[in-house]
Coordinates of C-alpha atoms and ligand atoms in Angstrom, one line a residue:
X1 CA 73.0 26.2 68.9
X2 CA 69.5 26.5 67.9
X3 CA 68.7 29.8 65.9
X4 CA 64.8 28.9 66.0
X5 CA 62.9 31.5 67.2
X6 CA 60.2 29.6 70.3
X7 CA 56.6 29.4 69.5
X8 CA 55.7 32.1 72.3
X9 CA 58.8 34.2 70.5
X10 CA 56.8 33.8 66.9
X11 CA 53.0 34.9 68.6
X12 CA 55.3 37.7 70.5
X13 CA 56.7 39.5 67.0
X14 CA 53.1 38.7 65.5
X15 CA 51.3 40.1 68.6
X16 CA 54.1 43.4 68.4
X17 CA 53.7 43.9 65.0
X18 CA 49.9 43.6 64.4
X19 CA 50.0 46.1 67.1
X20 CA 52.4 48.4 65.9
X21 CA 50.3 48.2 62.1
X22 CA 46.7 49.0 63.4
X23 CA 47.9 51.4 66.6
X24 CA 50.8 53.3 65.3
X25 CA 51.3 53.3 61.6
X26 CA 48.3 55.6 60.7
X27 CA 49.7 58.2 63.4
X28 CA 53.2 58.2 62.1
X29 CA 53.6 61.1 60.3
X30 CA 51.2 63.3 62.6
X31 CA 53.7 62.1 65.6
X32 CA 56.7 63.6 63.8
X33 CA 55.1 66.3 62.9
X34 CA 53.8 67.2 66.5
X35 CA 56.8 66.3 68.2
X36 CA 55.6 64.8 70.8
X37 CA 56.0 60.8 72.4
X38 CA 51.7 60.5 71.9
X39 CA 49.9 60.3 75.2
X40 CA 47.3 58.5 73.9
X41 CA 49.7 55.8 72.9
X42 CA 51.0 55.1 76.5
X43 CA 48.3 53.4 78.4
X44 CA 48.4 50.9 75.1
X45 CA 51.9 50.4 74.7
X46 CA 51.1 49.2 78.7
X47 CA 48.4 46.8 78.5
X48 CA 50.8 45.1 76.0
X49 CA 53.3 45.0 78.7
X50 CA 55.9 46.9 76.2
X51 CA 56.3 49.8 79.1
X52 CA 58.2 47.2 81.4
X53 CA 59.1 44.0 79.1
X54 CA 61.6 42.1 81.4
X55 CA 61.0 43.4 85.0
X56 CA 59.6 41.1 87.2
X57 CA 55.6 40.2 87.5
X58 CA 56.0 41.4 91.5
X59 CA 56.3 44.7 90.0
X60 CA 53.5 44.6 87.0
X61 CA 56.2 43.4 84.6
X62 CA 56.0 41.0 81.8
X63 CA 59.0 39.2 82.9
X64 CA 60.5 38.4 79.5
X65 CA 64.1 37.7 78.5
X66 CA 66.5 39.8 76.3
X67 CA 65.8 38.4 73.5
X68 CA 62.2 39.0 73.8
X69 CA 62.7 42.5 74.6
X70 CA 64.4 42.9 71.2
X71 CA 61.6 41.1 69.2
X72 CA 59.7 44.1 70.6
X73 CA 61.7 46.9 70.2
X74 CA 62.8 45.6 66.8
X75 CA 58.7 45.6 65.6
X76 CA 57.8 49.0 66.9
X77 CA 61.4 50.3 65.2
X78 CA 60.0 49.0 62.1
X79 CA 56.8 51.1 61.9
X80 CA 58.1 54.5 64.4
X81 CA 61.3 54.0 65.3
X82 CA 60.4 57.3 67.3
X83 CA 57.9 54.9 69.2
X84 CA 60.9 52.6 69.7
X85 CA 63.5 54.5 71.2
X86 CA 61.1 56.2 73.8
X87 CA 59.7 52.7 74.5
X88 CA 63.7 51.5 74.7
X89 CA 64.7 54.6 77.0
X90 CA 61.8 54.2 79.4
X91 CA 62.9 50.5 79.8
X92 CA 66.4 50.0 79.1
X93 CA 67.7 53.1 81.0
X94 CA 65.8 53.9 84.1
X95 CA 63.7 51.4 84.6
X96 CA 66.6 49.1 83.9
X97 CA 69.3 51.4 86.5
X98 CA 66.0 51.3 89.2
X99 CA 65.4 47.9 88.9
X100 CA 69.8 46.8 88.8
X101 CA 70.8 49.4 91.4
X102 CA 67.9 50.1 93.1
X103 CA 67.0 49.4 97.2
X104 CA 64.2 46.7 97.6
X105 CA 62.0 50.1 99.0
X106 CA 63.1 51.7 95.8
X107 CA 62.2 49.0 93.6
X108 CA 58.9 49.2 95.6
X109 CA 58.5 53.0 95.0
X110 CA 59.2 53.5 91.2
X111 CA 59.0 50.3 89.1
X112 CA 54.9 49.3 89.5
X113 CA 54.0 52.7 88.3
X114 CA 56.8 52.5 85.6
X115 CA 56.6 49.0 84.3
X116 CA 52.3 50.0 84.3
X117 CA 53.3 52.9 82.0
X118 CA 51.2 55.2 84.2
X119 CA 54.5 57.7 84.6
X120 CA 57.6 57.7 81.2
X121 CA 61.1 57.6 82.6
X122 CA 64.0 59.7 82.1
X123 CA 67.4 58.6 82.5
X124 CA 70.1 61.9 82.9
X125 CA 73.7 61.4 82.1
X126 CA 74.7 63.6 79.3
X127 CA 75.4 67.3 79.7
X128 CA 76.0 70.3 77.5
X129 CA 79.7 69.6 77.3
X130 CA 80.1 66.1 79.0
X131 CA 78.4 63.4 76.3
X132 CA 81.0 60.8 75.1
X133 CA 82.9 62.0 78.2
X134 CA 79.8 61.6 80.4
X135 CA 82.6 61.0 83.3
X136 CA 83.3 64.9 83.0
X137 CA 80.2 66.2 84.3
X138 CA 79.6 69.2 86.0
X139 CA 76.1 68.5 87.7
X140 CA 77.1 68.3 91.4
X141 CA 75.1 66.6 94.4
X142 CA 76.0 67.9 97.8
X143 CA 75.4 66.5 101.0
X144 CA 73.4 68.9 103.0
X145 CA 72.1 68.2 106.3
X146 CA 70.3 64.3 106.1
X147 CA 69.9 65.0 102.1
X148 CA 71.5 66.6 98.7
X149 CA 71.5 69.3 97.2
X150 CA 71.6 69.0 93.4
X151 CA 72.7 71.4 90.7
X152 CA 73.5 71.5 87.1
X153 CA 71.8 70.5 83.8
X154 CA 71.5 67.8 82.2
X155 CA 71.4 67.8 77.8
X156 CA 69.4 65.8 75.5
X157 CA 67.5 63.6 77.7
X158 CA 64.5 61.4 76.7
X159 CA 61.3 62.5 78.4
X160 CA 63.4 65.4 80.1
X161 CA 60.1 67.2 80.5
X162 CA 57.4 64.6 80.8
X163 CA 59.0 61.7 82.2
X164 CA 57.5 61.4 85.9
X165 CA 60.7 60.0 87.2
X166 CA 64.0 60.4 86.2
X167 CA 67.2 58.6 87.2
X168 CA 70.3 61.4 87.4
X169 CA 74.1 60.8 87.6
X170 CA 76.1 63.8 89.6
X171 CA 79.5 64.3 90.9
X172 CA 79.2 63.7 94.9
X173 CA 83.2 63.9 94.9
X174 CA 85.0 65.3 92.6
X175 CA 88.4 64.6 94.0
X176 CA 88.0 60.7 93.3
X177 CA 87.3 61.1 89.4
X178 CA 85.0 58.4 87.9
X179 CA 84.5 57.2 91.5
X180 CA 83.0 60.5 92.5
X181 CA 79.9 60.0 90.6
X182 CA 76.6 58.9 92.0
X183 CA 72.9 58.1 91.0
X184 CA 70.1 59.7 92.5
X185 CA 66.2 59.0 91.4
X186 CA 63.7 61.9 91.3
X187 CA 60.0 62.7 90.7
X188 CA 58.8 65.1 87.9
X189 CA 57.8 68.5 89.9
X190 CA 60.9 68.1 92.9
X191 CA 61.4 71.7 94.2
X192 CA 64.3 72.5 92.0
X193 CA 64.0 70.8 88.6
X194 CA 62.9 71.7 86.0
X195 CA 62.6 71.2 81.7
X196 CA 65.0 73.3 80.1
X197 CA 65.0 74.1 76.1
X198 CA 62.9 71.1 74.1
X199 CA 65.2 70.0 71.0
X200 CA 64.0 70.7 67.5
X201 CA 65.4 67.3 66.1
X202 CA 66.1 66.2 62.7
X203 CA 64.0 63.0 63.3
X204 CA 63.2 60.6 65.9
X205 CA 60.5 63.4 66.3
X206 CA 57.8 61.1 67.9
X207 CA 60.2 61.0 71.1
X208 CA 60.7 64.0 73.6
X209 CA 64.3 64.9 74.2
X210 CA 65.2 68.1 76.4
X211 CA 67.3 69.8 78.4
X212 CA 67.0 69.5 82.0
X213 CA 68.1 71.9 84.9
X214 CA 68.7 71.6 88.7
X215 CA 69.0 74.6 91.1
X216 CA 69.7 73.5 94.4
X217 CA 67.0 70.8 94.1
X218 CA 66.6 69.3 97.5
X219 CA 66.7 65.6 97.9
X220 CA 66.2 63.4 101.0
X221 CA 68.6 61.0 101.4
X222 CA 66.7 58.4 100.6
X223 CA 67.2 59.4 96.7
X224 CA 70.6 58.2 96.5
X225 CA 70.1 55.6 93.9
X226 CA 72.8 52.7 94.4
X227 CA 76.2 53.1 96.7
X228 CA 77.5 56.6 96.3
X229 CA 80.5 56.9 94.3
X230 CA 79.1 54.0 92.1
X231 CA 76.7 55.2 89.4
X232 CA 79.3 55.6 86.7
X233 CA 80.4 51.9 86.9
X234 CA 76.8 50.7 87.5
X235 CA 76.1 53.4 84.2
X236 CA 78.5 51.6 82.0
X237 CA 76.2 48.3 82.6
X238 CA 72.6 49.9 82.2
X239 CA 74.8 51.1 78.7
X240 CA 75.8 47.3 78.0
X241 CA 72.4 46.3 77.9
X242 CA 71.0 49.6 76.8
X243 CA 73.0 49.4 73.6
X244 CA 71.0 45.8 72.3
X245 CA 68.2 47.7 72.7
X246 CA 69.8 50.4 69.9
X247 CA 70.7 47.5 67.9
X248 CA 67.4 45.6 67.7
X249 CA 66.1 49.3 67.3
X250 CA 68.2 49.4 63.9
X251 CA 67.6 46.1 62.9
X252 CA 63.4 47.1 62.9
X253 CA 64.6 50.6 61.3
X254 CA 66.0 48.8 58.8
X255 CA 64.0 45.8 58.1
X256 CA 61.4 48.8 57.4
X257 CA 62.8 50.9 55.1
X258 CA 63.7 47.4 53.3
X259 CA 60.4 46.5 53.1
X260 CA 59.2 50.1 51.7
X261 CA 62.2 49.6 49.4
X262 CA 61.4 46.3 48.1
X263 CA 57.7 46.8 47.5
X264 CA 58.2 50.2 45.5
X265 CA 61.1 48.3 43.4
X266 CA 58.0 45.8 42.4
X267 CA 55.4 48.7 41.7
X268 CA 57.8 51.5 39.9
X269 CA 58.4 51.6 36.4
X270 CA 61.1 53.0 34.1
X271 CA 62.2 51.9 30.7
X272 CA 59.0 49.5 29.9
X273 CA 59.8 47.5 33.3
X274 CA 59.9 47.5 37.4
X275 CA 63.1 48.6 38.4
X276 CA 63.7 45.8 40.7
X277 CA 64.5 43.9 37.4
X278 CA 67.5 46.6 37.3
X279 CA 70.8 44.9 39.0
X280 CA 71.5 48.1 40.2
X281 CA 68.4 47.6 42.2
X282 CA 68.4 43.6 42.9
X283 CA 72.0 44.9 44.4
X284 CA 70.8 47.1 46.8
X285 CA 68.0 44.9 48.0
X286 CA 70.7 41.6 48.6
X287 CA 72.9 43.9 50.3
X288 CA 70.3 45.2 52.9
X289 CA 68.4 41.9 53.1
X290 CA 71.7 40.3 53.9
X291 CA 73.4 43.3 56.3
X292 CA 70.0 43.1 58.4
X293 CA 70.4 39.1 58.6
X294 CA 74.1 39.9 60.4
X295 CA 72.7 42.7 62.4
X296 CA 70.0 40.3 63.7
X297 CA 71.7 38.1 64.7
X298 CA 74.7 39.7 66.5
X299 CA 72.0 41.5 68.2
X300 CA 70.4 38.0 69.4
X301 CA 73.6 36.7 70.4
X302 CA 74.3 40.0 72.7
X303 CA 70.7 39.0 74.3
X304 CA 71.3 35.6 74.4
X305 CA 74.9 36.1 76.6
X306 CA 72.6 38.9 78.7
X307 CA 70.0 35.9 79.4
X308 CA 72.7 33.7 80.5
X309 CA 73.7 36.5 83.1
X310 CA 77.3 36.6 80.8
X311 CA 79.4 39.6 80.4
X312 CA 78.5 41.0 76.8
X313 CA 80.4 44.4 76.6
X314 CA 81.8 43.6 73.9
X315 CA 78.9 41.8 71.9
X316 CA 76.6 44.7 72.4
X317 CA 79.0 47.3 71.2
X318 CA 79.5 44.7 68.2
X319 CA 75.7 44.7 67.8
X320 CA 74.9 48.6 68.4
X321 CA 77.8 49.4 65.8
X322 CA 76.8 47.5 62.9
X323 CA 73.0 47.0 63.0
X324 CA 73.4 50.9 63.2
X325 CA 75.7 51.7 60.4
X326 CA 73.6 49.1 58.5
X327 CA 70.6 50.6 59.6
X328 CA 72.0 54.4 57.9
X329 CA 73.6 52.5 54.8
X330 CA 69.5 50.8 54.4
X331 CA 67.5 53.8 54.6
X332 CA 70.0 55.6 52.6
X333 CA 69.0 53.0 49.6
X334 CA 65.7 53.1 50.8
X335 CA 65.4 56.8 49.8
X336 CA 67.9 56.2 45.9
X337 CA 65.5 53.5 45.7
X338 CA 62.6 55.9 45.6
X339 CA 64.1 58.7 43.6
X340 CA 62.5 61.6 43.8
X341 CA 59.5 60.0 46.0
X342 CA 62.4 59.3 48.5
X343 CA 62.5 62.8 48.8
X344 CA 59.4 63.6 49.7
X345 CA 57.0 63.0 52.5
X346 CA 54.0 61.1 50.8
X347 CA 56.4 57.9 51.2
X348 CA 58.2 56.4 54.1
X349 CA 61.7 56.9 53.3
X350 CA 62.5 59.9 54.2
X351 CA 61.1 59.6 57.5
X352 CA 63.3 56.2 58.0
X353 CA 66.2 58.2 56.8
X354 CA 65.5 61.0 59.2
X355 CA 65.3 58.8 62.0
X356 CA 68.2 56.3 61.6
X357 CA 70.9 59.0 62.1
X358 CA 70.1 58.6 65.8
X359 CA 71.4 55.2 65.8
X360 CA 75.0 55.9 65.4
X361 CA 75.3 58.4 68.3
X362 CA 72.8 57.4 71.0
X363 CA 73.8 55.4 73.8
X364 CA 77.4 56.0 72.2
X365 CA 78.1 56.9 68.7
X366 CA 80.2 54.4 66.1
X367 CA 83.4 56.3 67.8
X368 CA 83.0 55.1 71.0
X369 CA 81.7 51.4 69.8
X370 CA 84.7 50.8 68.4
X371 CA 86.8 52.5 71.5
X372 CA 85.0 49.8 73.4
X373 CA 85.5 47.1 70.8
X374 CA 89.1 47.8 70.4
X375 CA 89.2 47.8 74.6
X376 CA 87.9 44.8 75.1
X377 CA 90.0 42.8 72.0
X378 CA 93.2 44.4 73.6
X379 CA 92.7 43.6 77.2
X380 CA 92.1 39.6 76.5
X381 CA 94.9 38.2 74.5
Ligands
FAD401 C1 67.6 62.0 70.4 C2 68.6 61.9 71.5 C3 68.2 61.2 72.6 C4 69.1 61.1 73.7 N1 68.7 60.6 74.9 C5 69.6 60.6 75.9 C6 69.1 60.2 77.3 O1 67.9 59.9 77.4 N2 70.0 60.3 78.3 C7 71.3 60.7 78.1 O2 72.0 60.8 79.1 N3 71.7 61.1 76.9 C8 70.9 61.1 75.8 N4 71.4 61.5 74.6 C9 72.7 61.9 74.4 C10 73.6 61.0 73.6 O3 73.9 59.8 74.4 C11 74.9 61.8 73.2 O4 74.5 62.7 72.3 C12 76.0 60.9 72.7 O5 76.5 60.1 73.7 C13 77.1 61.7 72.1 O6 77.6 62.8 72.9 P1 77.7 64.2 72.3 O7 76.4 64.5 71.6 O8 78.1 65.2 73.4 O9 78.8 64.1 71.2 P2 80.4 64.3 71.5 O10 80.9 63.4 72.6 O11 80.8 65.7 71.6 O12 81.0 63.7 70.1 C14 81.2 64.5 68.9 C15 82.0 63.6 67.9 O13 83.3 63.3 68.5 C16 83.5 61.9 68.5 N5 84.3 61.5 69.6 C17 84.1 61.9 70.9 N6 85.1 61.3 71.7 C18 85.8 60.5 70.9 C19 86.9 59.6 71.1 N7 87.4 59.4 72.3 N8 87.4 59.0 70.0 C20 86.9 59.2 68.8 N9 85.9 60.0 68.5 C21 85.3 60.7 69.6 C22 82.1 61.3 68.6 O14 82.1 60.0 68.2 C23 81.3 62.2 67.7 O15 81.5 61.9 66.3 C24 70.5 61.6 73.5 C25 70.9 62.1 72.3 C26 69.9 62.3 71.3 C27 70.4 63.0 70.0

């Protein structure tokens, strides 16, 4: 066991970070208040290689491990986590299903222009009234001629309108439940889709999510993304993965709003001193320094079994559920911290505290974490 980060992991965070400082911390605020993933941000994020962090260099990738890919995610999380989770979606979700699933002429297609950042993708599985029972979709692909036909709507996706390709999952039999679902990848502009309503969101502003719609949206038969009848097993495994991404998402989240945290503590007075020499406050500080130390490194250890091609349901549902509820329970202290500056948006905290609620439902809320956890513990004695 060796819990030394490598000396290409230590210029990696430095590299991430310095970035994330000079490129995306001055925008932060106009982001959120735009609502809108920045455009001028994209073709950055890519000549870092942070638009395709562990596909393959055949494609344009930066070929880097799971672990890596955290150290990244965690240090843009720490300045936007908006920035983060668009940058994780893009990656971990339909990149990630293209790249898994995906025919070699596929692979070909989508992932240089992906992994190059030149198009965001989208990654559809949750509907209106089909999200932590994603296997009761109504969106239905049907075989038509040498092609399908796709229609239904798909709720709360990331880069629903501007993603330029966007992996789908659709019922293609409905008779053989879970086994009836299938993946299908799409351009931006197919006869047949379109963006449906944008969400208004409580944070994670800096990230696009919307609705997106189908009406008999033709597809050659080509599209069909994996076997058909697959996608919702080969969706539980993007998910398995996707979920460290959430987790090293939190951990940045929250090592941010413990830094903005600490350093106020140091510069506020009350009573004739700075309130970090409060318990109360020295309390709060421990906690979150220590919580963020556990959610660190059960998110490491999820990468770590990922890199060793290992099975890590359960490790990354461990992760995803308490780097997130930490993540909440730190930029909830973050804001008492501030007092009334935590209230307002001249200081970071509210923003962190905005943000963080996403962690506990994305990619499966705390629920369904622990429905997973409990699975897993109860199917190995
Ligand atoms: C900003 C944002 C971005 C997103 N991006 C994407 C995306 O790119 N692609 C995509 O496909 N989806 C995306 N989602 C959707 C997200 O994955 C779902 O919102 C999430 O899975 C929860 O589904 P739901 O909202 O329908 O909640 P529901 O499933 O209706 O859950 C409501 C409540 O019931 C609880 N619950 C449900 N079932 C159980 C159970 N069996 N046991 C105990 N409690 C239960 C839940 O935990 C929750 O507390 C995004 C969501 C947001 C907010």
């Amino acid at each position: 066991m060796d819990f030394r980060p490598s000396e290409e992991q230590a210029i990696l965070r430095r590299t991430v970070r310095e970035f994330a400082e000079a490129e995306m911390r001055p925008h932060v605020m106009e982001w959120d208040e735009a609502q809108q993933f920045s455009a001028d941000l994209l073709p950055k994020l890519a000549a870092l290689g942070l638009m395709g962090i562990q596909f393959a260099e055949e494609y344009g990738g930066s070929a880097m491990s799971a672990v890596d890919y955290c150290i990244c995610i965690e240090e843009l999380a720490r300045v936007d986590p908006g920035v983060a989770l668009s940058v994780a979606a893009h990656n971990g979700l339909c990149t990630a299903h293209i790249n898994s699933f995906g025919s070699a002429a596929q692979k070909a297609t989508y992932l240089p222009r992906l992994v190059k950042g030149e198009v965001l993708g989208a990654w559809g599985l949750t509907e209106a009234n089909a999200g932590s029972d994603a296997a009761a979709m109504r969106t239905t692909a049907t075989r038509q001629g040498d092609g399908w036909v796709l229609n239904g709507a798909k709720a709360f996706i990331t880069h629903g309108a501007i993603g330029g390709v966007m992996v789908v999952m659709a019922v293609t039999d409905r008779s053989k439940g879970n086994r009836g679902i299938s993946a299908f990848v799409l351009e931006h502009g197919t006869p047949g889709m379109r963006a449906g309503k944008k969400e208004n969101k409580l944070g994670m502003r800096a990230s696009d999510t919307s609705e997106v719609v189908f009406e008999d949206c033709r597809l050659p038969s080509g599209q069909l993304l994996g076997e058909e009848g697959q996608a919702f097993i080969n969706t539980l495994q993007v998910l398995d993965s996707g979920r460290i991404g959430i987790a090293a998402l939190s951990v940045g989240l929250a090592q941010g709003a413990y830094e903005a945290a600490r350093s106020y503590a140091k510069e506020r007075h009350q009573f004739g001193q700075p309130i970090a020499a409060f318990q109360a406050i020295q309390w709060k500080l421990a906690d979150a320094a220590t919580k963020i130390e556990a959610s660190r490194l059960l998110t490491y250890r999820a990468a770590y079994l990922k890199d060793q091609g290992k099975r890590m349901t359960k490790e990354s549902a461990m992760a995803k559920l308490y780097a997130s509820e930490t993540a909440v329970r730190v930029a909830d202290d973050c804001v008492q911290i501030h007092g009334g500056y935590g209230f307002v948006k001249d200081y970071p905290a509210e923003k962190y505290f905005r943000d963080v609620k996403l962690t506990t439902i994305g990619e499966g809320t705390s629920e369904i974490q622990r429905l997973v956890i409990a699975r897993q513990l109860l199917s190995h004695s």
